[in-house]
Amino acid sequence: MSGRDEVPEEPGSDLGKGMAADNHPSDFGETNGASDRAGSFSNRLQNAIKDHVAGRVAGLHGVQVNRRAPEISSVYFTELLAALLEPDPRYMRLMIERLENDNAPLLAICDTLVMPISAALGKMWEEDSQSFVNISVATARLQTLVNKLSYARQNFVSTEQRHRIFLARMKGDSHTLGLSMLAACFRERGWDVDGGPDEEISDRVVARILKGNYEMFGLSINIDSQLGEVEPIIRKVVEMRNRSTARLKIAVGGPIVAERMDQFLEMGADLVTNNARDAVFGAQELIA
């Protein structure tokens, strides 16, 4: 074995062949002289972003957002999903290195990779096609990817120019990955982000938000959350905001919000969305 880390090839394994699919050259292995690579990592990701548009189901109160929402190409989706499930961690390290070195924005990575793959892992768990251990390891690796990219992509702007947002979640841990990704996307856009996936909503958190001179408060709503649990929180923030000089805008997000958009808006939310792209751009338009 040479001095450098080599990825062992397993007979019959797509991973051993660089985790390529559909006869595309691999980004993990050599192309045996074929014009460097048939499409660089960056070009492939950019093409995936340009090729597809998914319908938006977000709603805004007083703000119109009509964003292109890219879907992931089957080839690149397969490569990252395979790396997450592969026992040898070197595949995942290679994938993280490539994403760290690429210039694709986090919003694109979120739309085309992180959230679709998170959903795919959940489906594997429901269908019992992967073990609990495999899904747990893959989810932890995906969280590590988000954390590393979040640190690498922070947009360091002066304090005077930085907008401030506080993120919190309802009870339950099924939406911590999505909230981590959302926090990373806001940081990349130059926002000062407090709270996050570890911050469960409480009276203490609400008081902190109102005293913290934040421009946005984002509440992540779990699929198991009940409207009766969410409504008092939103109305309390609205009431306290109206009694103060705070410029705070309220955003709610999560998998259930699209079906109950009008109800959340009636509670006092300024922005209702179930994806990071509309959350970031909608927040920027609200405070403009």
PDB file of C-alpha atoms in Angstrom:
ATOM      1  CA  MET A   1       0.000   0.000   0.000  1.00  0.00           C
ATOM      2  CA  SER A   2       1.304   3.453  -0.903  1.00  0.00           C
ATOM      3  CA  GLY A   3       1.794   6.267   1.564  1.00  0.00           C
ATOM      4  CA  ARG A   4      -1.428   7.969   0.579  1.00  0.00           C
ATOM      5  CA  ASP A   5      -4.921   6.944   1.560  1.00  0.00           C
ATOM      6  CA  GLU A   6      -6.217   4.563  -1.079  1.00  0.00           C
ATOM      7  CA  VAL A   7      -9.804   3.469  -1.397  1.00  0.00           C
ATOM      8  CA  PRO A   8      -9.993  -0.306  -1.688  1.00  0.00           C
ATOM      9  CA  GLU A   9     -11.983  -1.679  -4.586  1.00  0.00           C
ATOM     10  CA  GLU A  10     -14.570  -4.322  -3.836  1.00  0.00           C
ATOM     11  CA  PRO A  11     -15.599  -6.671  -6.627  1.00  0.00           C
ATOM     12  CA  GLY A  12     -18.971  -5.738  -8.058  1.00  0.00           C
ATOM     13  CA  SER A  13     -19.252  -2.642  -5.915  1.00  0.00           C
ATOM     14  CA  ASP A  14     -20.207   0.740  -7.338  1.00  0.00           C
ATOM     15  CA  LEU A  15     -18.265   2.238  -4.472  1.00  0.00           C
ATOM     16  CA  GLY A  16     -15.107   0.443  -5.534  1.00  0.00           C
ATOM     17  CA  LYS A  17     -15.548   2.024  -8.958  1.00  0.00           C
ATOM     18  CA  GLY A  18     -15.770   5.506  -7.576  1.00  0.00           C
ATOM     19  CA  MET A  19     -19.483   5.367  -6.780  1.00  0.00           C
ATOM     20  CA  ALA A  20     -20.406   6.337 -10.316  1.00  0.00           C
ATOM     21  CA  ALA A  21     -23.800   5.544 -11.765  1.00  0.00           C
ATOM     22  CA  ASP A  22     -25.411   5.500 -15.196  1.00  0.00           C
ATOM     23  CA  ASN A  23     -21.998   5.010 -16.873  1.00  0.00           C
ATOM     24  CA  HIS A  24     -20.756   8.450 -15.864  1.00  0.00           C
ATOM     25  CA  PRO A  25     -17.056   8.836 -15.034  1.00  0.00           C
ATOM     26  CA  SER A  26     -16.437   8.978 -11.317  1.00  0.00           C
ATOM     27  CA  ASP A  27     -15.205  11.926  -9.337  1.00  0.00           C
ATOM     28  CA  PHE A  28     -13.551   9.497  -6.924  1.00  0.00           C
ATOM     29  CA  GLY A  29     -11.559   7.434  -9.420  1.00  0.00           C
ATOM     30  CA  GLU A  30      -9.416   8.040 -12.505  1.00  0.00           C
ATOM     31  CA  THR A  31     -10.960   8.421 -15.942  1.00  0.00           C
ATOM     32  CA  ASN A  32      -8.117   6.541 -17.671  1.00  0.00           C
ATOM     33  CA  GLY A  33      -7.172   9.483 -19.893  1.00  0.00           C
ATOM     34  CA  ALA A  34     -10.673  10.623 -20.818  1.00  0.00           C
ATOM     35  CA  SER A  35     -10.518  14.449 -21.089  1.00  0.00           C
ATOM     36  CA  ASP A  36      -9.794  14.973 -17.368  1.00  0.00           C
ATOM     37  CA  ARG A  37     -13.348  14.225 -16.268  1.00  0.00           C
ATOM     38  CA  ALA A  38     -16.627  14.193 -18.173  1.00  0.00           C
ATOM     39  CA  GLY A  39     -17.838  17.298 -16.417  1.00  0.00           C
ATOM     40  CA  SER A  40     -16.123  18.585 -13.317  1.00  0.00           C
ATOM     41  CA  PHE A  41     -17.684  18.318  -9.892  1.00  0.00           C
ATOM     42  CA  SER A  42     -18.663  21.976 -10.110  1.00  0.00           C
ATOM     43  CA  ASN A  43     -20.186  21.692 -13.578  1.00  0.00           C
ATOM     44  CA  ARG A  44     -22.208  18.637 -12.642  1.00  0.00           C
ATOM     45  CA  LEU A  45     -23.647  20.321  -9.579  1.00  0.00           C
ATOM     46  CA  GLN A  46     -24.360  23.523 -11.495  1.00  0.00           C
ATOM     47  CA  ASN A  47     -26.071  21.575 -14.266  1.00  0.00           C
ATOM     48  CA  ALA A  48     -28.220  19.776 -11.722  1.00  0.00           C
ATOM     49  CA  ILE A  49     -29.209  23.138 -10.321  1.00  0.00           C
ATOM     50  CA  LYS A  50     -30.117  24.558 -13.746  1.00  0.00           C
ATOM     51  CA  ASP A  51     -31.917  21.538 -15.166  1.00  0.00           C
ATOM     52  CA  HIS A  52     -34.972  21.242 -12.951  1.00  0.00           C
ATOM     53  CA  VAL A  53     -37.517  23.396 -11.222  1.00  0.00           C
ATOM     54  CA  ALA A  54     -39.707  22.140  -8.378  1.00  0.00           C
ATOM     55  CA  GLY A  55     -42.961  23.850  -7.474  1.00  0.00           C
ATOM     56  CA  ARG A  56     -42.903  26.162  -4.501  1.00  0.00           C
ATOM     57  CA  VAL A  57     -45.409  25.610  -1.752  1.00  0.00           C
ATOM     58  CA  ALA A  58     -44.288  28.438   0.493  1.00  0.00           C
ATOM     59  CA  GLY A  59     -46.435  31.434   1.320  1.00  0.00           C
ATOM     60  CA  LEU A  60     -45.470  34.907   2.377  1.00  0.00           C
ATOM     61  CA  HIS A  61     -47.444  37.578   4.151  1.00  0.00           C
ATOM     62  CA  GLY A  62     -47.048  40.718   2.089  1.00  0.00           C
ATOM     63  CA  VAL A  63     -44.014  39.345   0.230  1.00  0.00           C
ATOM     64  CA  GLN A  64     -44.040  37.541  -3.103  1.00  0.00           C
ATOM     65  CA  VAL A  65     -41.294  34.983  -3.681  1.00  0.00           C
ATOM     66  CA  ASN A  66     -41.054  32.825  -6.772  1.00  0.00           C
ATOM     67  CA  ARG A  67     -37.717  31.060  -6.577  1.00  0.00           C
ATOM     68  CA  ARG A  68     -36.260  28.392  -8.798  1.00  0.00           C
ATOM     69  CA  ALA A  69     -35.875  25.250  -6.754  1.00  0.00           C
ATOM     70  CA  PRO A  70     -33.352  22.824  -8.251  1.00  0.00           C
ATOM     71  CA  GLU A  71     -33.614  19.079  -7.937  1.00  0.00           C
ATOM     72  CA  ILE A  72     -30.621  16.767  -7.653  1.00  0.00           C
ATOM     73  CA  SER A  73     -29.275  14.749 -10.573  1.00  0.00           C
ATOM     74  CA  SER A  74     -29.580  11.010 -10.018  1.00  0.00           C
ATOM     75  CA  VAL A  75     -25.842  10.513 -10.527  1.00  0.00           C
ATOM     76  CA  TYR A  76     -24.629  12.930  -7.886  1.00  0.00           C
ATOM     77  CA  PHE A  77     -27.423  11.995  -5.498  1.00  0.00           C
ATOM     78  CA  THR A  78     -26.318   8.354  -5.781  1.00  0.00           C
ATOM     79  CA  GLU A  79     -22.676   9.181  -5.065  1.00  0.00           C
ATOM     80  CA  LEU A  80     -23.303  11.113  -1.864  1.00  0.00           C
ATOM     81  CA  LEU A  81     -25.920   8.671  -0.596  1.00  0.00           C
ATOM     82  CA  ALA A  82     -23.511   5.791  -1.227  1.00  0.00           C
ATOM     83  CA  ALA A  83     -20.731   7.610   0.639  1.00  0.00           C
ATOM     84  CA  LEU A  84     -23.026   8.164   3.618  1.00  0.00           C
ATOM     85  CA  LEU A  85     -23.887   4.463   3.817  1.00  0.00           C
ATOM     86  CA  GLU A  86     -20.424   3.069   2.983  1.00  0.00           C
ATOM     87  CA  PRO A  87     -18.691   1.571   6.082  1.00  0.00           C
ATOM     88  CA  ASP A  88     -15.291   2.942   4.994  1.00  0.00           C
ATOM     89  CA  PRO A  89     -15.296   6.613   6.141  1.00  0.00           C
ATOM     90  CA  ARG A  90     -12.745   7.634   3.520  1.00  0.00           C
ATOM     91  CA  TYR A  91     -15.449   7.917   0.876  1.00  0.00           C
ATOM     92  CA  MET A  92     -17.275  10.481   2.981  1.00  0.00           C
ATOM     93  CA  ARG A  93     -14.080  12.415   3.664  1.00  0.00           C
ATOM     94  CA  LEU A  94     -13.475  12.662  -0.078  1.00  0.00           C
ATOM     95  CA  MET A  95     -17.004  13.911  -0.647  1.00  0.00           C
ATOM     96  CA  ILE A  96     -16.692  16.529   2.096  1.00  0.00           C
ATOM     97  CA  GLU A  97     -13.375  17.739   0.645  1.00  0.00           C
ATOM     98  CA  ARG A  98     -14.923  18.177  -2.785  1.00  0.00           C
ATOM     99  CA  LEU A  99     -17.888  20.094  -1.421  1.00  0.00           C
ATOM    100  CA  GLU A 100     -15.603  22.285   0.696  1.00  0.00           C
ATOM    101  CA  ASN A 101     -13.535  23.146  -2.390  1.00  0.00           C
ATOM    102  CA  ASP A 102     -16.518  23.820  -4.625  1.00  0.00           C
ATOM    103  CA  ASN A 103     -18.102  27.240  -5.023  1.00  0.00           C
ATOM    104  CA  ALA A 104     -21.718  26.073  -5.141  1.00  0.00           C
ATOM    105  CA  PRO A 105     -23.777  28.056  -2.611  1.00  0.00           C
ATOM    106  CA  LEU A 106     -25.134  26.298   0.436  1.00  0.00           C
ATOM    107  CA  LEU A 107     -28.697  26.960  -0.674  1.00  0.00           C
ATOM    108  CA  ALA A 108     -28.032  24.905  -3.807  1.00  0.00           C
ATOM    109  CA  ILE A 109     -26.391  22.130  -1.795  1.00  0.00           C
ATOM    110  CA  CYS A 110     -29.333  22.152   0.600  1.00  0.00           C
ATOM    111  CA  ASP A 111     -31.910  21.976  -2.207  1.00  0.00           C
ATOM    112  CA  THR A 112     -30.123  19.424  -4.347  1.00  0.00           C
ATOM    113  CA  LEU A 113     -28.406  17.203  -1.801  1.00  0.00           C
ATOM    114  CA  VAL A 114     -28.945  17.557   1.923  1.00  0.00           C
ATOM    115  CA  MET A 115     -32.721  17.680   2.184  1.00  0.00           C
ATOM    116  CA  PRO A 116     -33.509  15.123  -0.576  1.00  0.00           C
ATOM    117  CA  ILE A 117     -30.970  12.701   0.898  1.00  0.00           C
ATOM    118  CA  SER A 118     -32.334  13.249   4.395  1.00  0.00           C
ATOM    119  CA  ALA A 119     -35.773  12.315   3.053  1.00  0.00           C
ATOM    120  CA  ALA A 120     -34.306   9.258   1.305  1.00  0.00           C
ATOM    121  CA  LEU A 121     -32.698   8.072   4.546  1.00  0.00           C
ATOM    122  CA  GLY A 122     -36.022   8.476   6.319  1.00  0.00           C
ATOM    123  CA  LYS A 123     -37.731   6.385   3.666  1.00  0.00           C
ATOM    124  CA  MET A 124     -35.070   3.686   3.985  1.00  0.00           C
ATOM    125  CA  TRP A 125     -35.746   3.573   7.714  1.00  0.00           C
ATOM    126  CA  GLU A 126     -39.520   3.332   7.187  1.00  0.00           C
ATOM    127  CA  GLU A 127     -39.113   0.561   4.618  1.00  0.00           C
ATOM    128  CA  ASP A 128     -36.535  -1.247   6.772  1.00  0.00           C
ATOM    129  CA  SER A 129     -34.133  -1.400   3.817  1.00  0.00           C
ATOM    130  CA  GLN A 130     -31.250  -0.212   6.024  1.00  0.00           C
ATOM    131  CA  SER A 131     -30.490  -1.005   9.645  1.00  0.00           C
ATOM    132  CA  PHE A 132     -30.942   1.458  12.479  1.00  0.00           C
ATOM    133  CA  VAL A 133     -27.156   1.621  12.857  1.00  0.00           C
ATOM    134  CA  ASN A 134     -26.596   2.410   9.166  1.00  0.00           C
ATOM    135  CA  ILE A 135     -29.230   5.151   9.153  1.00  0.00           C
ATOM    136  CA  SER A 136     -27.872   6.627  12.387  1.00  0.00           C
ATOM    137  CA  VAL A 137     -24.308   6.706  11.032  1.00  0.00           C
ATOM    138  CA  ALA A 138     -25.444   8.199   7.715  1.00  0.00           C
ATOM    139  CA  THR A 139     -27.470  10.894   9.478  1.00  0.00           C
ATOM    140  CA  ALA A 140     -24.530  11.755  11.722  1.00  0.00           C
ATOM    141  CA  ARG A 141     -22.268  12.027   8.670  1.00  0.00           C
ATOM    142  CA  LEU A 142     -24.774  14.287   6.935  1.00  0.00           C
ATOM    143  CA  GLN A 143     -24.840  16.498  10.029  1.00  0.00           C
ATOM    144  CA  THR A 144     -21.020  16.591  10.001  1.00  0.00           C
ATOM    145  CA  LEU A 145     -21.109  17.652   6.355  1.00  0.00           C
ATOM    146  CA  VAL A 146     -23.493  20.501   7.197  1.00  0.00           C
ATOM    147  CA  ASN A 147     -21.343  21.624  10.135  1.00  0.00           C
ATOM    148  CA  LYS A 148     -18.127  21.642   8.100  1.00  0.00           C
ATOM    149  CA  LEU A 149     -19.685  23.506   5.203  1.00  0.00           C
ATOM    150  CA  SER A 150     -21.292  25.977   7.589  1.00  0.00           C
ATOM    151  CA  TYR A 151     -17.917  26.854   9.066  1.00  0.00           C
ATOM    152  CA  ALA A 152     -16.158  26.982   5.696  1.00  0.00           C
ATOM    153  CA  ARG A 153     -18.810  29.136   4.005  1.00  0.00           C
ATOM    154  CA  GLN A 154     -19.454  31.762   6.678  1.00  0.00           C
ATOM    155  CA  ASN A 155     -19.578  35.214   5.165  1.00  0.00           C
ATOM    156  CA  PHE A 156     -17.697  37.426   7.587  1.00  0.00           C
ATOM    157  CA  VAL A 157     -19.155  40.913   7.306  1.00  0.00           C
ATOM    158  CA  SER A 158     -18.839  43.865   9.644  1.00  0.00           C
ATOM    159  CA  THR A 159     -21.074  43.906  12.702  1.00  0.00           C
ATOM    160  CA  GLU A 160     -22.732  47.113  11.510  1.00  0.00           C
ATOM    161  CA  GLN A 161     -23.890  45.488   8.264  1.00  0.00           C
ATOM    162  CA  ARG A 162     -24.920  42.154   9.714  1.00  0.00           C
ATOM    163  CA  HIS A 163     -28.580  41.199  10.061  1.00  0.00           C
ATOM    164  CA  ARG A 164     -29.556  39.132  13.094  1.00  0.00           C
ATOM    165  CA  ILE A 165     -31.827  36.094  13.329  1.00  0.00           C
ATOM    166  CA  PHE A 166     -32.719  33.766  16.191  1.00  0.00           C
ATOM    167  CA  LEU A 167     -33.672  30.184  15.295  1.00  0.00           C
ATOM    168  CA  ALA A 168     -35.510  27.805  17.610  1.00  0.00           C
ATOM    169  CA  ARG A 169     -37.537  24.625  17.282  1.00  0.00           C
ATOM    170  CA  MET A 170     -40.605  23.043  18.766  1.00  0.00           C
ATOM    171  CA  LYS A 171     -40.156  19.972  20.945  1.00  0.00           C
ATOM    172  CA  GLY A 172     -38.749  16.930  19.179  1.00  0.00           C
ATOM    173  CA  ASP A 173     -35.465  16.217  17.439  1.00  0.00           C
ATOM    174  CA  SER A 174     -36.676  15.127  14.002  1.00  0.00           C
ATOM    175  CA  HIS A 175     -35.963  18.515  12.432  1.00  0.00           C
ATOM    176  CA  THR A 176     -32.526  19.360  13.831  1.00  0.00           C
ATOM    177  CA  LEU A 177     -30.697  18.630  10.554  1.00  0.00           C
ATOM    178  CA  GLY A 178     -32.921  20.955   8.566  1.00  0.00           C
ATOM    179  CA  LEU A 179     -32.494  23.721  11.125  1.00  0.00           C
ATOM    180  CA  SER A 180     -28.711  23.242  11.064  1.00  0.00           C
ATOM    181  CA  MET A 181     -28.743  23.616   7.288  1.00  0.00           C
ATOM    182  CA  LEU A 182     -30.949  26.695   7.507  1.00  0.00           C
ATOM    183  CA  ALA A 183     -28.589  28.311  10.012  1.00  0.00           C
ATOM    184  CA  ALA A 184     -25.657  27.574   7.691  1.00  0.00           C
ATOM    185  CA  CYS A 185     -27.464  29.155   4.725  1.00  0.00           C
ATOM    186  CA  PHE A 186     -28.183  32.330   6.702  1.00  0.00           C
ATOM    187  CA  ARG A 187     -24.552  32.552   7.853  1.00  0.00           C
ATOM    188  CA  GLU A 188     -23.340  32.190   4.287  1.00  0.00           C
ATOM    189  CA  ARG A 189     -25.501  35.187   3.383  1.00  0.00           C
ATOM    190  CA  GLY A 190     -23.815  37.250   6.095  1.00  0.00           C
ATOM    191  CA  TRP A 191     -26.394  36.930   8.876  1.00  0.00           C
ATOM    192  CA  ASP A 192     -25.572  36.721  12.568  1.00  0.00           C
ATOM    193  CA  VAL A 193     -27.361  33.536  13.682  1.00  0.00           C
ATOM    194  CA  ASP A 194     -28.183  32.727  17.302  1.00  0.00           C
ATOM    195  CA  GLY A 195     -30.020  29.711  18.641  1.00  0.00           C
ATOM    196  CA  GLY A 196     -30.276  26.816  16.214  1.00  0.00           C
ATOM    197  CA  PRO A 197     -31.100  23.109  16.394  1.00  0.00           C
ATOM    198  CA  ASP A 198     -30.238  22.847  20.093  1.00  0.00           C
ATOM    199  CA  GLU A 199     -32.571  25.703  21.067  1.00  0.00           C
ATOM    200  CA  GLU A 200     -35.999  24.376  22.041  1.00  0.00           C
ATOM    201  CA  ILE A 201     -38.640  27.091  22.311  1.00  0.00           C
ATOM    202  CA  SER A 202     -39.571  28.179  25.843  1.00  0.00           C
ATOM    203  CA  ASP A 203     -40.643  31.292  27.757  1.00  0.00           C
ATOM    204  CA  ARG A 204     -36.974  31.988  28.450  1.00  0.00           C
ATOM    205  CA  VAL A 205     -36.144  31.821  24.753  1.00  0.00           C
ATOM    206  CA  VAL A 206     -39.052  34.117  23.846  1.00  0.00           C
ATOM    207  CA  ALA A 207     -37.857  36.702  26.377  1.00  0.00           C
ATOM    208  CA  ARG A 208     -34.329  36.446  25.013  1.00  0.00           C
ATOM    209  CA  ILE A 209     -35.556  36.998  21.457  1.00  0.00           C
ATOM    210  CA  LEU A 210     -37.430  40.173  22.356  1.00  0.00           C
ATOM    211  CA  LYS A 211     -34.480  41.587  24.284  1.00  0.00           C
ATOM    212  CA  GLY A 212     -31.872  40.660  21.691  1.00  0.00           C
ATOM    213  CA  ASN A 213     -32.537  43.252  18.991  1.00  0.00           C
ATOM    214  CA  TYR A 214     -33.117  40.565  16.358  1.00  0.00           C
ATOM    215  CA  GLU A 215     -34.663  41.354  13.000  1.00  0.00           C
ATOM    216  CA  MET A 216     -35.987  37.826  12.448  1.00  0.00           C
ATOM    217  CA  PHE A 217     -37.239  34.986  14.619  1.00  0.00           C
ATOM    218  CA  GLY A 218     -37.467  31.599  12.913  1.00  0.00           C
ATOM    219  CA  LEU A 219     -39.483  28.781  14.495  1.00  0.00           C
ATOM    220  CA  SER A 220     -39.088  25.256  13.124  1.00  0.00           C
ATOM    221  CA  ILE A 221     -42.253  23.201  13.521  1.00  0.00           C
ATOM    222  CA  ASN A 222     -41.963  19.450  13.883  1.00  0.00           C
ATOM    223  CA  ILE A 223     -44.265  17.159  11.948  1.00  0.00           C
ATOM    224  CA  ASP A 224     -45.629  16.016  15.318  1.00  0.00           C
ATOM    225  CA  SER A 225     -46.270  19.549  16.572  1.00  0.00           C
ATOM    226  CA  GLN A 226     -49.876  20.517  17.241  1.00  0.00           C
ATOM    227  CA  LEU A 227     -51.355  23.859  16.239  1.00  0.00           C
ATOM    228  CA  GLY A 228     -52.493  24.295  19.816  1.00  0.00           C
ATOM    229  CA  GLU A 229     -48.852  24.193  20.912  1.00  0.00           C
ATOM    230  CA  VAL A 230     -47.578  26.576  18.249  1.00  0.00           C
ATOM    231  CA  GLU A 231     -50.271  29.266  18.367  1.00  0.00           C
ATOM    232  CA  PRO A 232     -49.640  30.526  21.928  1.00  0.00           C
ATOM    233  CA  ILE A 233     -45.939  30.927  21.150  1.00  0.00           C
ATOM    234  CA  ILE A 234     -46.463  32.965  17.991  1.00  0.00           C
ATOM    235  CA  ARG A 235     -49.168  35.124  19.559  1.00  0.00           C
ATOM    236  CA  LYS A 236     -47.011  35.778  22.616  1.00  0.00           C
ATOM    237  CA  VAL A 237     -44.084  36.917  20.467  1.00  0.00           C
ATOM    238  CA  VAL A 238     -46.426  39.158  18.449  1.00  0.00           C
ATOM    239  CA  GLU A 239     -47.942  40.661  21.598  1.00  0.00           C
ATOM    240  CA  MET A 240     -44.584  41.362  23.212  1.00  0.00           C
ATOM    241  CA  ARG A 241     -43.207  42.775  19.965  1.00  0.00           C
ATOM    242  CA  ASN A 242     -46.156  45.136  19.599  1.00  0.00           C
ATOM    243  CA  ARG A 243     -45.589  46.468  23.105  1.00  0.00           C
ATOM    244  CA  SER A 244     -41.962  47.245  22.344  1.00  0.00           C
ATOM    245  CA  THR A 245     -39.947  49.046  19.707  1.00  0.00           C
ATOM    246  CA  ALA A 246     -38.660  45.786  18.237  1.00  0.00           C
ATOM    247  CA  ARG A 247     -38.588  45.471  14.432  1.00  0.00           C
ATOM    248  CA  LEU A 248     -38.819  41.700  14.739  1.00  0.00           C
ATOM    249  CA  LYS A 249     -40.356  39.654  11.915  1.00  0.00           C
ATOM    250  CA  ILE A 250     -41.609  36.124  12.562  1.00  0.00           C
ATOM    251  CA  ALA A 251     -41.006  33.150  10.268  1.00  0.00           C
ATOM    252  CA  VAL A 252     -42.330  29.625  10.711  1.00  0.00           C
ATOM    253  CA  GLY A 253     -41.211  26.603   8.752  1.00  0.00           C
ATOM    254  CA  GLY A 254     -41.425  22.849   8.634  1.00  0.00           C
ATOM    255  CA  PRO A 255     -43.046  19.999   6.723  1.00  0.00           C
ATOM    256  CA  ILE A 256     -46.600  20.767   7.884  1.00  0.00           C
ATOM    257  CA  VAL A 257     -46.764  24.515   7.275  1.00  0.00           C
ATOM    258  CA  ALA A 258     -47.758  24.437   3.593  1.00  0.00           C
ATOM    259  CA  GLU A 259     -51.066  22.752   4.382  1.00  0.00           C
ATOM    260  CA  ARG A 260     -51.909  25.286   7.101  1.00  0.00           C
ATOM    261  CA  MET A 261     -50.370  28.427   5.700  1.00  0.00           C
ATOM    262  CA  ASP A 262     -53.376  30.682   6.299  1.00  0.00           C
ATOM    263  CA  GLN A 263     -53.624  29.589   9.914  1.00  0.00           C
ATOM    264  CA  PHE A 264     -50.015  30.489  10.663  1.00  0.00           C
ATOM    265  CA  LEU A 265     -50.380  33.831   8.920  1.00  0.00           C
ATOM    266  CA  GLU A 266     -53.508  34.545  10.965  1.00  0.00           C
ATOM    267  CA  MET A 267     -51.559  33.800  14.142  1.00  0.00           C
ATOM    268  CA  GLY A 268     -49.173  36.598  13.226  1.00  0.00           C
ATOM    269  CA  ALA A 269     -46.367  34.968  11.244  1.00  0.00           C
ATOM    270  CA  ASP A 270     -44.820  37.221   8.588  1.00  0.00           C
ATOM    271  CA  LEU A 271     -43.220  34.421   6.595  1.00  0.00           C
ATOM    272  CA  VAL A 272     -44.371  30.817   6.128  1.00  0.00           C
ATOM    273  CA  THR A 273     -42.167  28.397   4.214  1.00  0.00           C
ATOM    274  CA  ASN A 274     -41.034  24.792   4.148  1.00  0.00           C
ATOM    275  CA  ASN A 275     -37.651  25.244   2.454  1.00  0.00           C
ATOM    276  CA  ALA A 276     -34.402  27.055   3.140  1.00  0.00           C
ATOM    277  CA  ARG A 277     -34.321  28.982  -0.136  1.00  0.00           C
ATOM    278  CA  ASP A 278     -37.589  30.821   0.453  1.00  0.00           C
ATOM    279  CA  ALA A 279     -36.731  31.310   4.123  1.00  0.00           C
ATOM    280  CA  VAL A 280     -33.470  33.112   3.340  1.00  0.00           C
ATOM    281  CA  PHE A 281     -34.691  35.225   0.427  1.00  0.00           C
ATOM    282  CA  GLY A 282     -38.033  35.900   2.086  1.00  0.00           C
ATOM    283  CA  ALA A 283     -36.298  37.122   5.241  1.00  0.00           C
ATOM    284  CA  GLN A 284     -34.060  39.419   3.220  1.00  0.00           C
ATOM    285  CA  GLU A 285     -37.054  40.943   1.451  1.00  0.00           C
ATOM    286  CA  LEU A 286     -39.000  41.413   4.686  1.00  0.00           C
ATOM    287  CA  ILE A 287     -36.264  43.485   6.304  1.00  0.00           C
ATOM    288  CA  ALA A 288     -35.226  45.384   3.174  1.00  0.00           C
TER     289      ALA A 288
END
